[in-house]
Amino acid sequence: MAKIKNKKKLEKFDIVSNIFIFLFALLNLFPLYWLFTSSLKNSSDVVKMPPDWWPTSITFSNYMDIFRDQPALKWAFNSMYVSGLSTIIVISIGSMAAYAFSKIEFKGRNVIYIVFVSSLMIPKEIMIVPLFRIIQDFGMVNTYNGMIWPNVAAAFGVFLLKGFFDTTPAALREAARIDGASEWKIFTRIMLPIIKPGIGALFILNFVQVWNDYLWQLVVGQEKGMKTLMVGTATLMQDLNPNFAYKMAGATVAAIPMLVIFLLFQRFFTSGMTAGAVKE
């Protein structure tokens, strides 16, 4: 009887907790809903009180104005190119460094790793002036290289992937060595496929971080044609007589790629974030 009562209590608790989770999910989705519906309104309807929870008259003129009056497609390409290439390079270099720190014995490995990971405690804003001077001396201002390479030397990817490499059995590597596999073959053919969830999680996290890196992209991409979508959208906010619906449309255009990337890599992201949470 006691077990049955406890089971009923757990079922009631699950129902209540699921209701709360559903409500919190709706609260988190509401800003996206309001952003999208506001982009379909006229500017006066956006600031009207009480607000219209759904547009009384739907218009797509705000989106047409963005792509007609502003180089929004160029901004979108810049963001995708910079974020995508930066993330691919981070994963390539970070996975090799993480594998070395995790599986290869060399003198001073732990000290180097601690010093390397300690750089995570230094905010990027502190380094932005000397970093800009370096980029300027290399002639990389208003170039893709100037936006991409400073994002590559990041310790977070190494830190994240090292945790995944640490969970892989050492017996796999030893068996491969006995079979005559080289270190590169062990890394590419055996270890990398095992840590796919970690790579997927790193892809999303780094892509979003670079996509939203407003300050550095603002400093380096000074020409209008080199602006990214985040910086270009922010320029829409500088009007003295603002068209709020127009700005909402710009923010919606900037948010859509992030939603698509997350939906495509959601499976890897969730499995990557929960890896190691349950132990046998």
Tab-separated table of C-alpha atoms in Angstrom:
chain	number	residue	atom	x	y	z
A	1	MET	CA	0.000	0.000	0.000
A	2	ALA	CA	2.809	2.381	0.886
A	3	LYS	CA	4.447	1.769	-2.490
A	4	ILE	CA	1.166	2.452	-4.298
A	5	LYS	CA	0.663	5.713	-2.385
A	6	ASN	CA	4.239	6.808	-3.127
A	7	LYS	CA	3.734	5.965	-6.793
A	8	LYS	CA	0.544	8.056	-6.912
A	9	LYS	CA	2.345	10.956	-5.224
A	10	LEU	CA	5.149	10.744	-7.799
A	11	GLU	CA	2.620	10.723	-10.637
A	12	LYS	CA	0.899	13.823	-9.229
A	13	PHE	CA	4.268	15.510	-8.795
A	14	ASP	CA	5.185	14.678	-12.401
A	15	ILE	CA	1.931	16.205	-13.659
A	16	VAL	CA	2.418	19.409	-11.646
A	17	SER	CA	6.093	19.705	-12.620
A	18	ASN	CA	5.262	19.170	-16.310
A	19	ILE	CA	2.652	21.928	-16.114
A	20	PHE	CA	5.225	24.315	-14.631
A	21	ILE	CA	7.788	23.327	-17.285
A	22	PHE	CA	5.229	23.968	-20.029
A	23	LEU	CA	4.372	27.391	-18.583
A	24	PHE	CA	8.028	28.364	-18.271
A	25	ALA	CA	8.600	27.208	-21.857
A	26	LEU	CA	5.786	29.484	-23.020
A	27	LEU	CA	7.302	32.387	-21.082
A	28	ASN	CA	10.657	31.803	-22.780
A	29	LEU	CA	9.055	31.610	-26.212
A	30	PHE	CA	6.951	34.731	-25.729
A	31	PRO	CA	9.766	37.225	-26.604
A	32	LEU	CA	10.256	35.429	-29.937
A	33	TYR	CA	6.517	35.487	-30.562
A	34	TRP	CA	6.305	39.195	-29.754
A	35	LEU	CA	9.356	39.943	-31.912
A	36	PHE	CA	7.909	38.161	-34.938
A	37	THR	CA	4.355	39.511	-34.636
A	38	SER	CA	5.639	43.058	-34.078
A	39	SER	CA	7.654	42.812	-37.302
A	40	LEU	CA	4.369	42.246	-39.155
A	41	LYS	CA	2.758	45.422	-37.777
A	42	ASN	CA	2.971	49.098	-38.587
A	43	SER	CA	5.287	51.158	-36.374
A	44	SER	CA	2.384	52.896	-34.584
A	45	ASP	CA	0.806	49.530	-33.732
A	46	VAL	CA	3.980	48.291	-32.051
A	47	VAL	CA	3.894	51.005	-29.364
A	48	LYS	CA	0.112	51.124	-29.017
A	49	MET	CA	-1.360	50.720	-25.537
A	50	PRO	CA	-3.014	48.404	-24.787
A	51	PRO	CA	-1.024	46.280	-27.237
A	52	ASP	CA	-2.478	44.062	-29.929
A	53	TRP	CA	-1.395	40.505	-29.159
A	54	TRP	CA	-1.839	39.656	-32.834
A	55	PRO	CA	-1.493	42.128	-35.736
A	56	THR	CA	-4.813	43.586	-36.828
A	57	SER	CA	-3.329	44.070	-40.304
A	58	ILE	CA	-0.372	41.979	-41.445
A	59	THR	CA	2.271	43.627	-43.621
A	60	PHE	CA	5.574	42.342	-44.991
A	61	SER	CA	6.769	45.777	-46.063
A	62	ASN	CA	9.230	45.953	-43.154
A	63	TYR	CA	11.117	42.907	-44.466
A	64	MET	CA	11.028	44.207	-48.042
A	65	ASP	CA	12.385	47.576	-46.874
A	66	ILE	CA	15.306	45.920	-45.064
A	67	PHE	CA	16.433	43.959	-48.108
A	68	ARG	CA	15.785	46.918	-50.433
A	69	ASP	CA	17.281	49.783	-48.405
A	70	GLN	CA	20.056	47.905	-46.594
A	71	PRO	CA	22.617	45.271	-47.710
A	72	ALA	CA	20.972	42.717	-45.410
A	73	LEU	CA	21.920	39.731	-47.587
A	74	LYS	CA	25.570	40.824	-47.477
A	75	TRP	CA	25.350	41.219	-43.702
A	76	ALA	CA	23.823	37.752	-43.408
A	77	PHE	CA	26.559	36.267	-45.589
A	78	ASN	CA	29.247	37.989	-43.500
A	79	SER	CA	27.776	36.594	-40.281
A	80	MET	CA	27.407	33.066	-41.646
A	81	TYR	CA	30.904	33.086	-43.145
A	82	VAL	CA	32.651	34.498	-40.076
A	83	SER	CA	30.714	32.365	-37.569
A	84	GLY	CA	30.888	29.168	-39.625
A	85	LEU	CA	34.572	29.341	-40.562
A	86	SER	CA	35.588	30.438	-37.037
A	87	THR	CA	33.698	27.494	-35.557
A	88	ILE	CA	35.194	24.963	-37.985
A	89	ILE	CA	38.717	26.180	-37.190
A	90	VAL	CA	38.018	26.190	-33.442
A	91	ILE	CA	36.750	22.592	-33.602
A	92	SER	CA	39.721	21.465	-35.728
A	93	ILE	CA	42.414	23.039	-33.576
A	94	GLY	CA	40.595	22.555	-30.271
A	95	SER	CA	40.002	18.832	-30.829
A	96	MET	CA	43.682	18.225	-31.594
A	97	ALA	CA	44.823	20.230	-28.573
A	98	ALA	CA	42.265	18.534	-26.312
A	99	TYR	CA	43.368	15.088	-27.511
A	100	ALA	CA	47.002	15.951	-26.810
A	101	PHE	CA	46.237	17.221	-23.305
A	102	SER	CA	44.061	14.187	-22.558
A	103	LYS	CA	45.881	11.224	-24.104
A	104	ILE	CA	49.485	12.135	-24.889
A	105	GLU	CA	52.062	12.250	-22.107
A	106	PHE	CA	54.582	15.091	-22.374
A	107	LYS	CA	56.579	17.178	-19.931
A	108	GLY	CA	54.672	20.055	-18.342
A	109	ARG	CA	51.330	18.941	-19.758
A	110	ASN	CA	49.267	19.786	-16.664
A	111	VAL	CA	50.971	23.152	-16.114
A	112	ILE	CA	50.466	24.210	-19.729
A	113	TYR	CA	46.835	23.119	-19.603
A	114	ILE	CA	46.146	25.062	-16.390
A	115	VAL	CA	47.757	28.213	-17.806
A	116	PHE	CA	45.860	27.773	-21.069
A	117	VAL	CA	42.466	27.269	-19.425
A	118	SER	CA	43.133	30.147	-17.011
A	119	SER	CA	42.777	32.487	-19.989
A	120	LEU	CA	39.024	31.854	-19.749
A	121	MET	CA	38.996	34.162	-16.733
A	122	ILE	CA	40.218	37.123	-18.826
A	123	PRO	CA	37.342	39.043	-20.448
A	124	LYS	CA	37.780	39.768	-24.128
A	125	GLU	CA	36.971	43.439	-23.523
A	126	ILE	CA	40.255	43.815	-21.603
A	127	MET	CA	42.261	42.647	-24.626
A	128	ILE	CA	40.301	44.502	-27.288
A	129	VAL	CA	42.674	47.507	-27.590
A	130	PRO	CA	45.967	45.560	-27.946
A	131	LEU	CA	44.151	42.985	-30.080
A	132	PHE	CA	42.921	45.708	-32.418
A	133	ARG	CA	46.451	47.178	-32.652
A	134	ILE	CA	47.778	43.768	-33.692
A	135	ILE	CA	45.046	43.335	-36.295
A	136	GLN	CA	45.709	46.868	-37.537
A	137	ASP	CA	49.457	46.221	-37.861
A	138	PHE	CA	48.705	43.104	-39.932
A	139	GLY	CA	46.387	45.121	-42.176
A	140	MET	CA	43.346	43.030	-41.265
A	141	VAL	CA	40.899	45.824	-40.427
A	142	ASN	CA	37.740	45.536	-42.577
A	143	THR	CA	38.661	41.984	-43.574
A	144	TYR	CA	37.260	38.559	-42.779
A	145	ASN	CA	40.632	37.497	-41.385
A	146	GLY	CA	40.452	40.240	-38.788
A	147	MET	CA	37.059	38.983	-37.621
A	148	ILE	CA	37.886	35.270	-37.710
A	149	TRP	CA	41.371	34.661	-36.329
A	150	PRO	CA	41.019	36.392	-32.924
A	151	ASN	CA	38.107	34.023	-32.225
A	152	VAL	CA	40.193	30.941	-32.998
A	153	ALA	CA	42.571	31.234	-30.031
A	154	ALA	CA	39.860	30.328	-27.511
A	155	ALA	CA	40.443	27.937	-24.618
A	156	PHE	CA	36.808	26.951	-24.124
A	157	GLY	CA	36.786	24.459	-26.988
A	158	VAL	CA	39.871	22.710	-25.649
A	159	PHE	CA	38.413	22.649	-22.147
A	160	LEU	CA	35.091	21.203	-23.338
A	161	LEU	CA	36.499	18.543	-25.665
A	162	LYS	CA	39.178	17.425	-23.216
A	163	GLY	CA	36.407	16.338	-20.865
A	164	PHE	CA	34.988	14.117	-23.607
A	165	PHE	CA	38.388	12.649	-24.477
A	166	ASP	CA	38.984	11.904	-20.792
A	167	THR	CA	35.872	9.688	-20.739
A	168	THR	CA	37.019	7.531	-23.682
A	169	PRO	CA	38.555	4.196	-22.628
A	170	ALA	CA	42.331	4.061	-22.815
A	171	ALA	CA	42.029	0.440	-23.971
A	172	LEU	CA	40.750	1.602	-27.356
A	173	ARG	CA	43.890	3.593	-28.005
A	174	GLU	CA	46.136	0.809	-26.780
A	175	ALA	CA	44.374	-1.757	-28.986
A	176	ALA	CA	44.731	0.494	-32.007
A	177	ARG	CA	48.435	0.991	-31.297
A	178	ILE	CA	48.914	-2.776	-31.126
A	179	ASP	CA	47.193	-3.095	-34.527
A	180	GLY	CA	49.714	-0.641	-35.956
A	181	ALA	CA	47.557	2.465	-36.182
A	182	SER	CA	49.336	5.798	-36.143
A	183	GLU	CA	48.475	8.535	-33.661
A	184	TRP	CA	46.733	10.539	-36.387
A	185	LYS	CA	44.640	7.533	-37.430
A	186	ILE	CA	43.651	6.836	-33.824
A	187	PHE	CA	42.614	10.466	-33.438
A	188	THR	CA	40.612	10.758	-36.677
A	189	ARG	CA	39.153	7.247	-37.061
A	190	ILE	CA	38.522	6.223	-33.441
A	191	MET	CA	38.461	9.164	-31.030
A	192	LEU	CA	36.686	11.848	-33.053
A	193	PRO	CA	33.628	9.680	-33.884
A	194	ILE	CA	33.254	8.859	-30.182
A	195	ILE	CA	33.085	12.518	-29.133
A	196	LYS	CA	30.579	13.605	-31.805
A	197	PRO	CA	28.132	14.900	-29.126
A	198	GLY	CA	30.859	17.151	-27.733
A	199	ILE	CA	31.708	18.466	-31.187
A	200	GLY	CA	28.024	19.186	-31.838
A	201	ALA	CA	27.695	21.040	-28.543
A	202	LEU	CA	30.863	23.044	-29.227
A	203	PHE	CA	29.623	23.888	-32.721
A	204	ILE	CA	26.427	25.468	-31.396
A	205	LEU	CA	28.056	27.264	-28.463
A	206	ASN	CA	30.926	28.699	-30.502
A	207	PHE	CA	28.735	29.583	-33.495
A	208	VAL	CA	26.324	31.516	-31.282
A	209	GLN	CA	29.198	33.208	-29.431
A	210	VAL	CA	30.834	34.440	-32.641
A	211	TRP	CA	27.466	35.358	-34.181
A	212	ASN	CA	26.670	37.566	-31.169
A	213	ASP	CA	30.189	39.021	-30.821
A	214	TYR	CA	28.921	42.531	-31.440
A	215	LEU	CA	31.802	44.574	-29.996
A	216	TRP	CA	34.676	42.976	-31.916
A	217	GLN	CA	32.768	42.897	-35.201
A	218	LEU	CA	31.831	46.556	-34.716
A	219	VAL	CA	35.481	47.526	-34.185
A	220	VAL	CA	36.951	45.519	-37.074
A	221	GLY	CA	34.167	45.710	-39.678
A	222	GLN	CA	33.980	49.471	-40.056
A	223	GLU	CA	32.803	49.613	-43.669
A	224	LYS	CA	29.106	49.104	-44.373
A	225	GLY	CA	29.772	46.144	-46.670
A	226	MET	CA	31.842	44.362	-43.999
A	227	LYS	CA	29.290	44.641	-41.202
A	228	THR	CA	27.760	41.485	-39.822
A	229	LEU	CA	24.035	41.012	-39.323
A	230	MET	CA	24.215	41.893	-35.620
A	231	VAL	CA	26.116	45.121	-36.242
A	232	GLY	CA	24.053	46.013	-39.298
A	233	THR	CA	20.796	45.443	-37.421
A	234	ALA	CA	22.041	47.651	-34.593
A	235	THR	CA	22.542	50.525	-37.052
A	236	LEU	CA	18.796	50.462	-37.651
A	237	MET	CA	18.337	51.562	-34.026
A	238	GLN	CA	20.089	54.918	-34.480
A	239	ASP	CA	17.292	56.851	-36.169
A	240	LEU	CA	15.916	59.949	-34.450
A	241	ASN	CA	12.402	59.031	-35.608
A	242	PRO	CA	12.541	55.263	-35.202
A	243	ASN	CA	10.359	52.793	-37.075
A	244	PHE	CA	9.961	50.136	-34.404
A	245	ALA	CA	8.347	47.572	-36.698
A	246	TYR	CA	11.257	47.977	-39.131
A	247	LYS	CA	13.704	47.298	-36.305
A	248	MET	CA	11.707	44.295	-35.142
A	249	ALA	CA	11.943	42.876	-38.662
A	250	GLY	CA	15.714	43.364	-38.632
A	251	ALA	CA	16.011	41.612	-35.266
A	252	THR	CA	13.857	38.749	-36.575
A	253	VAL	CA	16.113	38.317	-39.614
A	254	ALA	CA	19.128	38.204	-37.265
A	255	ALA	CA	17.470	35.598	-35.000
A	256	ILE	CA	16.283	33.144	-37.673
A	257	PRO	CA	19.720	31.632	-38.519
A	258	MET	CA	20.359	30.960	-34.833
A	259	LEU	CA	17.094	29.079	-34.509
A	260	VAL	CA	17.862	27.018	-37.616
A	261	ILE	CA	21.365	26.136	-36.385
A	262	PHE	CA	20.038	25.109	-32.976
A	263	LEU	CA	17.290	22.921	-34.470
A	264	LEU	CA	19.775	21.204	-36.790
A	265	PHE	CA	22.272	20.448	-34.007
A	266	GLN	CA	19.846	20.109	-31.076
A	267	ARG	CA	20.339	16.340	-30.812
A	268	PHE	CA	24.110	16.691	-30.521
A	269	PHE	CA	23.795	19.652	-28.172
A	270	THR	CA	21.532	17.915	-25.649
A	271	SER	CA	23.525	14.674	-25.711
A	272	GLY	CA	26.747	16.633	-25.414
A	273	MET	CA	25.579	18.647	-22.434
A	274	THR	CA	24.295	15.561	-20.589
A	275	ALA	CA	27.272	13.333	-21.347
A	276	GLY	CA	28.819	12.097	-18.130
A	277	ALA	CA	25.816	13.149	-16.045
A	278	VAL	CA	24.769	9.504	-15.617
A	279	LYS	CA	27.323	6.936	-14.598
A	280	GLU	CA	26.902	3.217	-14.786
